GROMACS .gro file of C-alpha atoms in nm:
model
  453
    1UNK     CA    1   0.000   0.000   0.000
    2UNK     CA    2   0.311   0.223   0.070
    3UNK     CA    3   0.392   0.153  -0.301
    4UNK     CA    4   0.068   0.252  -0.445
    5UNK     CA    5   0.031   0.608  -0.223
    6UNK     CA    6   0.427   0.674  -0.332
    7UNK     CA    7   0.346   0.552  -0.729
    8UNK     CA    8   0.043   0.817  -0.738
    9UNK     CA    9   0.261   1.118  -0.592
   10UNK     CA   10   0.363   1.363  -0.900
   11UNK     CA   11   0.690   1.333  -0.980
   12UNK     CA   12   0.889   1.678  -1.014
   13UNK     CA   13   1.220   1.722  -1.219
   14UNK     CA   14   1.453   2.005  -1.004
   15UNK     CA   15   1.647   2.177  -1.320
   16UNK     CA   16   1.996   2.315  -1.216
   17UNK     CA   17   2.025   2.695  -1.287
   18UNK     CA   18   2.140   2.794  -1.643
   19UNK     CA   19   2.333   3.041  -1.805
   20UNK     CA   20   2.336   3.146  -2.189
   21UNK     CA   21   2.608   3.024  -2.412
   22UNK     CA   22   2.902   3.283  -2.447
   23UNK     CA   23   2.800   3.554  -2.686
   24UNK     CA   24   3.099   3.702  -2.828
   25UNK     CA   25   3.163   3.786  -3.209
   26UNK     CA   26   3.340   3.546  -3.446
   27UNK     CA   27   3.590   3.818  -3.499
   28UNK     CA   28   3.672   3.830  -3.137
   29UNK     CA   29   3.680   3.440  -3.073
   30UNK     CA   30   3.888   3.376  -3.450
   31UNK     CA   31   4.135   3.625  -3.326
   32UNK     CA   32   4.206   3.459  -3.006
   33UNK     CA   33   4.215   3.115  -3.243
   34UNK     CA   34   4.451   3.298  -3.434
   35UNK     CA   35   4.667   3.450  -3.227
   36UNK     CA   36   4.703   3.178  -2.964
   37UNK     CA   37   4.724   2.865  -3.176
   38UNK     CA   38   4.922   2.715  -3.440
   39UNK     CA   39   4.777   2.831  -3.814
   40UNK     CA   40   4.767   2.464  -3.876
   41UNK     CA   41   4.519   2.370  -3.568
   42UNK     CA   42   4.216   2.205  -3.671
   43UNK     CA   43   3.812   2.282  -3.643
   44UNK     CA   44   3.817   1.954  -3.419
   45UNK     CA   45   4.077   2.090  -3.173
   46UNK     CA   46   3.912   2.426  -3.124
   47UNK     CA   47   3.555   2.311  -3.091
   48UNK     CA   48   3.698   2.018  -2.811
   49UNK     CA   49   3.870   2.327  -2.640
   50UNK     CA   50   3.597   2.539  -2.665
   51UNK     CA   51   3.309   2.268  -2.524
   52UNK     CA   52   3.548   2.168  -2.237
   53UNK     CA   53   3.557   2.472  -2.092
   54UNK     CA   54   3.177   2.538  -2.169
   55UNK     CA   55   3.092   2.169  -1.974
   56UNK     CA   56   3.296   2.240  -1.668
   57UNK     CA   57   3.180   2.561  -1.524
   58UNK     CA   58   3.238   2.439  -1.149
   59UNK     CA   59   3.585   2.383  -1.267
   60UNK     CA   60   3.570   2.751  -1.376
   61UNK     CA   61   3.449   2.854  -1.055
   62UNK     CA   62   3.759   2.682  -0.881
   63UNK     CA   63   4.000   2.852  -1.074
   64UNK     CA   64   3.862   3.184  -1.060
   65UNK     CA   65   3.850   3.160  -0.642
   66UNK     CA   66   4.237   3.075  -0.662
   67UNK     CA   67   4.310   3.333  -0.915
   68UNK     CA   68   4.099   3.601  -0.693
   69UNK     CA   69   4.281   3.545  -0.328
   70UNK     CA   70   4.014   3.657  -0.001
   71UNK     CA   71   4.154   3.508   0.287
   72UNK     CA   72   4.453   3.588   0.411
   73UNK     CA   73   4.783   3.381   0.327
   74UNK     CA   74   4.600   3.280  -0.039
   75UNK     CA   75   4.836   3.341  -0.322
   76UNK     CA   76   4.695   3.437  -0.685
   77UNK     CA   77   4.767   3.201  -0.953
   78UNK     CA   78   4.700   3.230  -1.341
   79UNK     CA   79   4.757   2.870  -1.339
   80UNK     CA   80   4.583   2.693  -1.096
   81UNK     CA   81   4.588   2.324  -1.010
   82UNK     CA   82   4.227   2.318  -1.178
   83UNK     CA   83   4.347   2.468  -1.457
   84UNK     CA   84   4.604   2.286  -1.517
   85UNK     CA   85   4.412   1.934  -1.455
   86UNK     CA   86   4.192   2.059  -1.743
   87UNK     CA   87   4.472   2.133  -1.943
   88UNK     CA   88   4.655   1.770  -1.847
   89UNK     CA   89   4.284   1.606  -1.948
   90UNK     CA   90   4.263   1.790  -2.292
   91UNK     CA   91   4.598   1.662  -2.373
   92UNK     CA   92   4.565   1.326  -2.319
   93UNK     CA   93   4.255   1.355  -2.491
   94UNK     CA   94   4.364   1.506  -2.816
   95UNK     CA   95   4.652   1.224  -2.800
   96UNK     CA   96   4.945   1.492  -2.853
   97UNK     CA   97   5.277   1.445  -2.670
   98UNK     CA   98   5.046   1.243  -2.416
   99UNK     CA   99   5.278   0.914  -2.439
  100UNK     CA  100   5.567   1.066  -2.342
  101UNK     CA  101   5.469   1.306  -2.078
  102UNK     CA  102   5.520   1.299  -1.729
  103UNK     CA  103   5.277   1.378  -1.487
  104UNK     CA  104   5.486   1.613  -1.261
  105UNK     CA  105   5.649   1.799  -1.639
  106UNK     CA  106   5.513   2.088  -1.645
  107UNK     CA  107   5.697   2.217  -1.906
  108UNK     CA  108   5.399   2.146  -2.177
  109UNK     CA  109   5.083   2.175  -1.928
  110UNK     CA  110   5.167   2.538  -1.807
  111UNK     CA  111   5.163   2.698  -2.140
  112UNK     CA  112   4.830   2.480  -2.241
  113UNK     CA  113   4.652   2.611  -1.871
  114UNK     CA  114   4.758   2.952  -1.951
  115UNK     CA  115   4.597   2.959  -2.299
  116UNK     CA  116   4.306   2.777  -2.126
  117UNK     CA  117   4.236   3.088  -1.891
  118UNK     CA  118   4.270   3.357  -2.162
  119UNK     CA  119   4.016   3.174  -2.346
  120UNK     CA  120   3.763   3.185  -2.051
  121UNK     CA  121   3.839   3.540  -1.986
  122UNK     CA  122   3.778   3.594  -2.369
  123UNK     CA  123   3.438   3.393  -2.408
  124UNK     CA  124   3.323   3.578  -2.073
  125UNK     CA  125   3.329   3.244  -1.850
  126UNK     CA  126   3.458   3.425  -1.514
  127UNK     CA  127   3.349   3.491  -1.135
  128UNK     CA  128   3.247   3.841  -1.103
  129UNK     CA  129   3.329   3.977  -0.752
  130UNK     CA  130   3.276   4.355  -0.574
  131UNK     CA  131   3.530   4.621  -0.573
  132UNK     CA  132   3.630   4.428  -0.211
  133UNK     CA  133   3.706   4.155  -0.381
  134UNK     CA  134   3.386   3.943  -0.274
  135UNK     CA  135   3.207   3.711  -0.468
  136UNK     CA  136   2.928   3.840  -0.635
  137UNK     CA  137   2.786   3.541  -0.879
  138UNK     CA  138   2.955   3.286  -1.005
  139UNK     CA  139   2.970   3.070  -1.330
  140UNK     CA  140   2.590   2.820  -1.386
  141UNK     CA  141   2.610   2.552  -1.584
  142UNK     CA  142   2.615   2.664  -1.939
  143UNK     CA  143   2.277   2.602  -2.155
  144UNK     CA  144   2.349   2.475  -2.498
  145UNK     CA  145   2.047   2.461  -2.628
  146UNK     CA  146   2.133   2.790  -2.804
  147UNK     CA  147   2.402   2.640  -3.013
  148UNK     CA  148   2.192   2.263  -3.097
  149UNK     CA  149   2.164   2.142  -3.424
  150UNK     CA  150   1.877   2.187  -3.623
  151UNK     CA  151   1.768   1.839  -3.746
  152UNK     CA  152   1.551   1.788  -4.057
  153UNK     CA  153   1.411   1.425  -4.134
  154UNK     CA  154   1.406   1.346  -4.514
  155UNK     CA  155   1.431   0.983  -4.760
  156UNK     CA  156   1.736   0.875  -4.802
  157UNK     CA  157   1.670   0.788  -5.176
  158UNK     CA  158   1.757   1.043  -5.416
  159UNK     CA  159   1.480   0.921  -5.691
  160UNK     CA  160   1.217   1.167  -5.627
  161UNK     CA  161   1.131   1.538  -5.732
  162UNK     CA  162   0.819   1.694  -5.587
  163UNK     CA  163   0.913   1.756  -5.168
  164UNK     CA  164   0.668   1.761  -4.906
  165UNK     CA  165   0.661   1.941  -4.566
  166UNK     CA  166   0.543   1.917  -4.228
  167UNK     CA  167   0.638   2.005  -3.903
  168UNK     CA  168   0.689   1.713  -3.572
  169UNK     CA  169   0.888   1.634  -3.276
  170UNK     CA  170   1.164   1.387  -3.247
  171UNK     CA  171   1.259   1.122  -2.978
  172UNK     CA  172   1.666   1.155  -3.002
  173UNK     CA  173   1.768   0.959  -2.759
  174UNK     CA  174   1.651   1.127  -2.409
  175UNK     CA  175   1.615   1.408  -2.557
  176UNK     CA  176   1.279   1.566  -2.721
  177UNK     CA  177   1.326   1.808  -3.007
  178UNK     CA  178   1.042   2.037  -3.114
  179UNK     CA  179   0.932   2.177  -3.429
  180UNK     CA  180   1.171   1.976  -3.678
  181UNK     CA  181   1.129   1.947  -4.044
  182UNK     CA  182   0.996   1.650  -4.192
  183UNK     CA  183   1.077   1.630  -4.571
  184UNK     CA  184   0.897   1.362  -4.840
  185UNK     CA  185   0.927   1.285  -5.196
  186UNK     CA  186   0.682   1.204  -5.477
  187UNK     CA  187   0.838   1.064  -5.828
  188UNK     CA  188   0.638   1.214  -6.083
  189UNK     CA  189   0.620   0.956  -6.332
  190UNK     CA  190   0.500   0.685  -6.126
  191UNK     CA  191   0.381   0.843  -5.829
  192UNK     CA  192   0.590   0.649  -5.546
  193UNK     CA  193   0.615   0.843  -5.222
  194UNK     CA  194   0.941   0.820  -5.001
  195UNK     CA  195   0.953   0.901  -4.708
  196UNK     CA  196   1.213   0.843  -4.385
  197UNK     CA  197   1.137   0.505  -4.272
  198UNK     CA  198   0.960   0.358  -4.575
  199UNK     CA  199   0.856   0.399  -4.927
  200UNK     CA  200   0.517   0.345  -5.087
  201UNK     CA  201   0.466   0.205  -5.419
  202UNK     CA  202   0.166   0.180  -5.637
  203UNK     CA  203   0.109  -0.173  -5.823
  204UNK     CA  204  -0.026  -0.254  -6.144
  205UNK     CA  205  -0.351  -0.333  -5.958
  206UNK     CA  206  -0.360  -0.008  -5.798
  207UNK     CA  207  -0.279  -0.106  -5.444
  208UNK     CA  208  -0.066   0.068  -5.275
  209UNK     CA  209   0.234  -0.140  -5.063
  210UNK     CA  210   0.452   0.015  -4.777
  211UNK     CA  211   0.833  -0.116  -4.823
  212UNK     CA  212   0.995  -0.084  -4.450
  213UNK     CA  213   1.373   0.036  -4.510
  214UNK     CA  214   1.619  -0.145  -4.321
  215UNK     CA  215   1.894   0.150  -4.313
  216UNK     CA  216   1.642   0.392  -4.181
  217UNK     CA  217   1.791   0.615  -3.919
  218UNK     CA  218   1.444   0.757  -3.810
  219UNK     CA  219   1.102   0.596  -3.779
  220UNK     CA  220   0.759   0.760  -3.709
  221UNK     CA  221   0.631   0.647  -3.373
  222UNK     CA  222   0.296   0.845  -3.367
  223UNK     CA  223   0.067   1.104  -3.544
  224UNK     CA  224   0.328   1.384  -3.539
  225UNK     CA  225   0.606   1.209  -3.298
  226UNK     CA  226   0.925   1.048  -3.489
  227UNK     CA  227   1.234   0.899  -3.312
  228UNK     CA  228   1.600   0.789  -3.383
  229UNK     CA  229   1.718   0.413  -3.370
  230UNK     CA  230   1.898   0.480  -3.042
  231UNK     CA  231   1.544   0.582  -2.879
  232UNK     CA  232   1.322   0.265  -3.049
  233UNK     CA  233   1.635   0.025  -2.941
  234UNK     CA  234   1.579   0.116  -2.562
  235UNK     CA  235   1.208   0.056  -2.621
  236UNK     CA  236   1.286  -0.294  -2.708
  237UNK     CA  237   1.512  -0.372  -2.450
  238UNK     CA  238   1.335  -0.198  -2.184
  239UNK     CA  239   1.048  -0.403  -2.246
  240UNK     CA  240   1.230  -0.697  -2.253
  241UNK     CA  241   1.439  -0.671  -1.976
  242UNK     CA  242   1.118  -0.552  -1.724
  243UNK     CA  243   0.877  -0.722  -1.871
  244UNK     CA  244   0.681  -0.378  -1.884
  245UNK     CA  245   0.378  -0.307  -2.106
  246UNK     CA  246   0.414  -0.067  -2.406
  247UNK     CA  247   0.161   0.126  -2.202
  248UNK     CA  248   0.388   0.108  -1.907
  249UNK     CA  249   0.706   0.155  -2.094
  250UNK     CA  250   0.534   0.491  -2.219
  251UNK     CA  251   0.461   0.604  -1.895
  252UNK     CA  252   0.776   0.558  -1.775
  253UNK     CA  253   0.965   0.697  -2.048
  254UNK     CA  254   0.747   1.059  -1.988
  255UNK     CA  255   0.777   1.034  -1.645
  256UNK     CA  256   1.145   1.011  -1.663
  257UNK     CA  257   1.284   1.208  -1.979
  258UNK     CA  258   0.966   1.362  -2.089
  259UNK     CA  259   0.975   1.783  -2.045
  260UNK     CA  260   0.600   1.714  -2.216
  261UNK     CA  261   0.380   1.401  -2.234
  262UNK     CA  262   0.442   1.312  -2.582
  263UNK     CA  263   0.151   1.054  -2.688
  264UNK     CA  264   0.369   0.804  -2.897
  265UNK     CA  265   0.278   0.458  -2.917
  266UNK     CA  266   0.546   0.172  -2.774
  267UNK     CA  267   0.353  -0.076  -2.946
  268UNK     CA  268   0.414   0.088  -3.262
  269UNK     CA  269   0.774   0.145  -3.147
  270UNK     CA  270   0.840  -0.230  -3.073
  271UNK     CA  271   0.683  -0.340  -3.424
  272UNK     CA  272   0.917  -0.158  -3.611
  273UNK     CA  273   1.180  -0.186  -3.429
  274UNK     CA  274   1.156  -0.565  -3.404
  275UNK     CA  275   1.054  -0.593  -3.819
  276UNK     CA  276   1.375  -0.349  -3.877
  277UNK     CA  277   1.618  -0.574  -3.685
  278UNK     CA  278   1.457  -0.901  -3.843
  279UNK     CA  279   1.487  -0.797  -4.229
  280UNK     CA  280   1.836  -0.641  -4.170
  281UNK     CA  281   1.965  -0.980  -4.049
  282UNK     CA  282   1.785  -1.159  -4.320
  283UNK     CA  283   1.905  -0.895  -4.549
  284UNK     CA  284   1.493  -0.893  -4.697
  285UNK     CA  285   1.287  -0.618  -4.731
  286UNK     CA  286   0.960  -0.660  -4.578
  287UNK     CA  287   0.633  -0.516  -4.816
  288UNK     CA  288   0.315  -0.504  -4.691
  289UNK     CA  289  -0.031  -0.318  -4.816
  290UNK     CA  290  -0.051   0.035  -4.669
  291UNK     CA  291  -0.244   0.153  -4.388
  292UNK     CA  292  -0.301  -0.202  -4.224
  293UNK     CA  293  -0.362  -0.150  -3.816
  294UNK     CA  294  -0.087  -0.284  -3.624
  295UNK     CA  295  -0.219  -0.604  -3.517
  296UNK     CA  296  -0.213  -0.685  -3.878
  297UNK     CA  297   0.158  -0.505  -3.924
  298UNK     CA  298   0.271  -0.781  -3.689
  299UNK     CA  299   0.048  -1.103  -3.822
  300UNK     CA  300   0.175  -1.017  -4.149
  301UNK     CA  301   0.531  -0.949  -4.067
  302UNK     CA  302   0.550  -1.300  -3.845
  303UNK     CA  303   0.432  -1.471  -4.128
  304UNK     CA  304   0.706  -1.337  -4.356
  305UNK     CA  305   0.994  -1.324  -4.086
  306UNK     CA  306   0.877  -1.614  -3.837
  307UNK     CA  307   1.019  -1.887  -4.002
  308UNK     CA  308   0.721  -2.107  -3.824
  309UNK     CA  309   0.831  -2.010  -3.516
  310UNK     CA  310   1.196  -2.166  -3.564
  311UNK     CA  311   1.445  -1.920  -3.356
  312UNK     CA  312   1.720  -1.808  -3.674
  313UNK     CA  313   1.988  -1.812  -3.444
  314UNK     CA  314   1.906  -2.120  -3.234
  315UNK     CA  315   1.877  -2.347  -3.561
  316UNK     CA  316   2.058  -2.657  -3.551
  317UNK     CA  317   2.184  -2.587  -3.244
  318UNK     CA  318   2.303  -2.783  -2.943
  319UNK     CA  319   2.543  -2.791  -2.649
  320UNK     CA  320   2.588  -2.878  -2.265
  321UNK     CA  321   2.478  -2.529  -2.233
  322UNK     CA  322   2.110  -2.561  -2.341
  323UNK     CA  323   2.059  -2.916  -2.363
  324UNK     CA  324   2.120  -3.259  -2.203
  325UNK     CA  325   2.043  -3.625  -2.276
  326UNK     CA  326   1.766  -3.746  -2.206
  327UNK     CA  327   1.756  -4.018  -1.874
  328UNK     CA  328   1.511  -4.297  -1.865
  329UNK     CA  329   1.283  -4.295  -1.583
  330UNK     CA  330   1.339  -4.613  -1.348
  331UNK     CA  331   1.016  -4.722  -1.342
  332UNK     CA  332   0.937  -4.651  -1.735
  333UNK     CA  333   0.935  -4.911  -1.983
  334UNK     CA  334   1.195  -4.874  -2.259
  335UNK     CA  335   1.030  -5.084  -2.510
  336UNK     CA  336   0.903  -4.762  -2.668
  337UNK     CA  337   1.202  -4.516  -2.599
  338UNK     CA  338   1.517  -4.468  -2.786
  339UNK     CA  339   1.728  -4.264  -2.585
  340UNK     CA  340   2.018  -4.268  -2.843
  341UNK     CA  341   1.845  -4.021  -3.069
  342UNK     CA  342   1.834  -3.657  -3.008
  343UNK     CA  343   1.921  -3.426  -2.693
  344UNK     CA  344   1.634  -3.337  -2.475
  345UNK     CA  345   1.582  -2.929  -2.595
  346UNK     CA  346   1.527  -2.670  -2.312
  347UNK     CA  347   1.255  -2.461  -2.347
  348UNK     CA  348   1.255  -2.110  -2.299
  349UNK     CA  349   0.919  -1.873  -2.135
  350UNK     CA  350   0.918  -1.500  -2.055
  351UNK     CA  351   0.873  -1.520  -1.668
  352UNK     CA  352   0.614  -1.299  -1.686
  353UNK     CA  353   0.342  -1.386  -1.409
  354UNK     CA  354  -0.025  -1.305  -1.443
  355UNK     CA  355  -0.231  -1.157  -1.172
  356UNK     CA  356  -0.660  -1.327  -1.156
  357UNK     CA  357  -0.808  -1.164  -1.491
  358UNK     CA  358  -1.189  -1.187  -1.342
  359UNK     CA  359  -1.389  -0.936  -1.149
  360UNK     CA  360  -1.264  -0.967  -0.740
  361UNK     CA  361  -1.673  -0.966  -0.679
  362UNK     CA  362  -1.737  -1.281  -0.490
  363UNK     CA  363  -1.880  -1.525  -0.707
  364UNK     CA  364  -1.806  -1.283  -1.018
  365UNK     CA  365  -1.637  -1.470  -1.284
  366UNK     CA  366  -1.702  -1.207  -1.557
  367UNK     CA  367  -1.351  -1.015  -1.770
  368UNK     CA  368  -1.212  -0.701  -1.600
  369UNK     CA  369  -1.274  -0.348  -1.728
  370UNK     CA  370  -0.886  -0.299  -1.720
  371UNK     CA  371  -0.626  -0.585  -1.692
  372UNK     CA  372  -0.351  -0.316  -1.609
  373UNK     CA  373  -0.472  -0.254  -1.227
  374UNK     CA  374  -0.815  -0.296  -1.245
  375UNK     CA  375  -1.058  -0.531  -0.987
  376UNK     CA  376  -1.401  -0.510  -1.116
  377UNK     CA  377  -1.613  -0.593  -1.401
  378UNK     CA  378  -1.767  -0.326  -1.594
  379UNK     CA  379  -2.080  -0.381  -1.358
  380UNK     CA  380  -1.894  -0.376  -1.017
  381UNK     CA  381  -1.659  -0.071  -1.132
  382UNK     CA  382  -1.965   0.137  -1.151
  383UNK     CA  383  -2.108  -0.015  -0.830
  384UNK     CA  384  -1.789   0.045  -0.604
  385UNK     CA  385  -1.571   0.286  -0.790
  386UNK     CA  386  -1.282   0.344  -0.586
  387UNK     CA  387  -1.403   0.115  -0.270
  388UNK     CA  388  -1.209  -0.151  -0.147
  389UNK     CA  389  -1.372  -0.487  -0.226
  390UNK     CA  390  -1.163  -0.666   0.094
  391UNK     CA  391  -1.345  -0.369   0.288
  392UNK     CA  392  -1.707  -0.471   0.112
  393UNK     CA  393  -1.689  -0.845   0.211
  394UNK     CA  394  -1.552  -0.756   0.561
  395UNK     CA  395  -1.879  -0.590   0.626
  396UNK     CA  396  -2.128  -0.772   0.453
  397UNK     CA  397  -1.968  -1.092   0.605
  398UNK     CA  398  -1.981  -0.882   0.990
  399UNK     CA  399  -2.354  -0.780   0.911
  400UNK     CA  400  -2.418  -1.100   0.889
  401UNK     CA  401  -2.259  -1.179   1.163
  402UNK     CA  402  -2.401  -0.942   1.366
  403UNK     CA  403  -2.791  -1.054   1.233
  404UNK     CA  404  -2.746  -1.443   1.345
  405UNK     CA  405  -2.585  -1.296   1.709
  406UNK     CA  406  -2.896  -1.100   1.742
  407UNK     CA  407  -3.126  -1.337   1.643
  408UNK     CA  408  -2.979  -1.587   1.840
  409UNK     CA  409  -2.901  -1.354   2.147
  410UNK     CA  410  -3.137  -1.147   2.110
  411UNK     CA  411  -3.237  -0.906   2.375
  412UNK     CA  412  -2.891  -0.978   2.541
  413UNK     CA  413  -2.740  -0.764   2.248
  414UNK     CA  414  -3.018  -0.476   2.259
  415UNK     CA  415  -2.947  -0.427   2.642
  416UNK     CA  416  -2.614  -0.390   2.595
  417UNK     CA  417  -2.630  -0.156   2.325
  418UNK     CA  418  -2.863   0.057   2.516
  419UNK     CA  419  -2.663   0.038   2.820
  420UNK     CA  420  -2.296   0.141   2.650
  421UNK     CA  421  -2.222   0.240   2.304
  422UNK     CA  422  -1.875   0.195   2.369
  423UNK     CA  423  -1.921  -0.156   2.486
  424UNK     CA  424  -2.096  -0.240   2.143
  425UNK     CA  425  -1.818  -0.113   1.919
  426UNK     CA  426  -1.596  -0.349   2.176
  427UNK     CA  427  -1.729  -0.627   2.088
  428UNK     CA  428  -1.785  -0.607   1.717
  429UNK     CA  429  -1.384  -0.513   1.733
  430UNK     CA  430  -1.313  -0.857   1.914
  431UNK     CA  431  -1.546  -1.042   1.661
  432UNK     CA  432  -1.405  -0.889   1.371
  433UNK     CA  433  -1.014  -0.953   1.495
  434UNK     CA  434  -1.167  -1.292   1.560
  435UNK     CA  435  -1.311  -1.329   1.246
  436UNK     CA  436  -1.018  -1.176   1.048
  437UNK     CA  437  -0.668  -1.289   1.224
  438UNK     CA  438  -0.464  -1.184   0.965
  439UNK     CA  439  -0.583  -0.844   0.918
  440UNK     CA  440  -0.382  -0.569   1.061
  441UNK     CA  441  -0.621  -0.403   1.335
  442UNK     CA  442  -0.564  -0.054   1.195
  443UNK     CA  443  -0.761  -0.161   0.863
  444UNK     CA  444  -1.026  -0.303   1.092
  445UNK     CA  445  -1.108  -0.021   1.316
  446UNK     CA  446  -1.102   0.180   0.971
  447UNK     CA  447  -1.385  -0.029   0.842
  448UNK     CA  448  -1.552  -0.023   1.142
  449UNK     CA  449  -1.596   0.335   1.132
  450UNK     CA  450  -1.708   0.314   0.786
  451UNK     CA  451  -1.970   0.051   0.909
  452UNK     CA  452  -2.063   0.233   1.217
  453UNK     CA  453  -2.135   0.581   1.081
   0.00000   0.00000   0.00000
């Protein structure tokens, strides 16, 4: 019960502080470039310098402290031992003169810190403190959201002229981007559509088949809602290694990463996911007829990538691993066993463990309005809404109870009701802990109140 009250609590994501990306000109930050590194440097090396200083601004803060002394017997230094671990990270990192360099040499990391502060002081990345010398704000961590890529989701085939365009978000990894392009094709000769995840092309007949691409780096998980490969992979493996519901998996997946509930659908996720995996290690393309629901997607896809149910990589295959030979039982007959022909195969379930799938009404057999956390038939949901049903049977079992004491006691009862009230609600107590051993006596003197008044 502690599990349910915590699982119905609304969870709250506490986003560190942030602080724009520097703003400086590219004719301030190329001069630096320019004057501070070698004319041969490459785009790699300055963008790795750049983004380590913009992804460590506690580091920042360190070395600004040292380099601005406040306490007495603190000594100002340009390059500070945070600085230079910085510097002694980017060089190993970049691979240069890292194989033969000490720790302790600083003959190499010195210069490199040095550069490393003029280029925070450049792209603004420093403490600002009063005229005292006390600090008055120091570095947040630096947003770059500013400075993110703009993605735009198109075919990959290059056969088509006339180009579509709408507007959706996209799943990359844990992160959800909003407003991104998403570009189709149309040949004009033969009116095929392409399109990011699949292509469409009209038959003879008329009918119109889907072709799912295996090399597609994006697939569309929802009405406007499309996601990378990285994003469906974790759907598949989250649901396989928690044995968690695409509806679960969904909720989850919001609950955790999602700034807004995006309504996507797992299922649909899993499908293609699964069917993309399949065809690119049978090296097939899978072609169905367009707009089938996606009970059908996977019927159809089973029966072209099931192989009967035969497991691709399993076939043929035996060891000590997953199989043994098989041992006669002692008191079986062998005259219709031969144990000298194949190993006994294991066989392999999901672990998954169903909870009663009929209404908790006693003597209610019917299906349950919801199988995910539901108790009641359709009838009994509208009958007891959020009661408990443990709670129901407690007290119609106690009311009956209570009518075969009275009729059997009778006036006995009556007097003593009359006489105390509190004497009454003593004894139902001790008849319902009799009655119910094994229910904590909290619960009990709750329903008893729920009885009483």
């Amino acid at each position: 019960m502690l599990m349910a009250f915590f699982s119905c609590l609304p969870t709250v994501t506490v986003a560190s502080e942030e602080q724009l990306f520097p703003n400086i000109t590219f004719k301030l930050f190329s001069e630096f470039v320019s004057q501070n590194f070698s004319s041969q440097v490459s785009l790699t090396t300055v963008l790795v310098v750049l983004f380590s200083l913009t992804e460590n601004s506690d580091l920042l803060n360190l070395h600004g402290r040292q380099k601005n002394p406040y306490i007495l017997g603190e000594k100002k230094s340009i390059a500070s031992s945070w600085i230079k671990s910085l510097a002694r990270a980017l060089n190993e990192h970049l691979g240069k003169f890292s194989q033969n360099m000490n720790e302790e040499d600083n003959a190499l990391i010195i210069p490199i810190a040095t550069k490393l502060d003029t280029m925070a002081s450049v792209l603004q990345l420093e403490l600002i403190f009063s005229k005292k010398g006390k600090l008055k704000k120091k570095l947040a961590t630096i947003s770059h959201r500013d400075i993110a890529a703009v993605h735009v989701i198109c075919p990959s085939s290059m056969e088509h002229s006339i180009l579509r365009y709408s507007k959706s978000y996209l799943n990359k990894g844990a992160i959800i981007h909003n407003n991104v392009h998403v570009l189709s094709g149309k040949c004009k000769s033969c009116d095929a559509g392409y399109y990011a995840d699949h292509e469409l092309m009209i038959q003879t007949s008329g009918q119109r088949n889907r072709i799912y691409l295996n090399s597609a780096k994006y697939m569309k998980i929802g009405q406007h809602i499309w996601a990378d490969c990285s994003f469906s992979n974790a759907v598949v493996n989250g649901m396989y290694s928690f044995h968690a519901s695409a509806a679960a998996y969904t909720d989850y997946w919001n609950n955790t990463f999602g700034q807004i509930n995006l309504k996507y659908s797992a299922k649909l996720t899993f499908v293609q996911e699964t069917v993309q995996i399949m065809t690119s290690d049978q090296k097939v393309y899978l072609e169905l007829h367009e707009n089938l629901p996606i009970d059908e997607v996977t019927k159809e896809a089973y029966n072209a990538l099931g192989q009967n149910g035969i497991i691709y990589a399993a076939n043929g295959h035996s060891c000590s691993e997953c199989s043994q030979p098989y041992m006669q039982p002692e008191n079986a007959s062998s005259d219709n066993m031969n144990v000298d022909h194949a190993d006994v195969k294991m066989c392999v379930i999901d672990g998954i463990v169903m909870g009663p799938t009929h209404c908790a009404y006693q003597n209610c057999e019917s299906d349950l309005l919801n199988a995910c956390g539901g108790s009641f038939c359709p009838i009994h949901e509208r009958e007891y809404e959020n009661k408990c049903c443990l709670a129901a049977k407690i007290i119609e079992f106690l009311q009956h109870k209570l009518v075969s004491s009275i009729k059997e006691n009778g006036i006995k009862i009556l007097k003593t009701a009359v006489l105390s009230g509190f004497q009454i609600y003593n004894k139902i107590l001790h008849l319902m802990m009799d009655l119910c051993c094994l229910i904590d006596k909290t619960n009990i003197i709750l329903v008893l109140i729920n009885l009483l008044c």
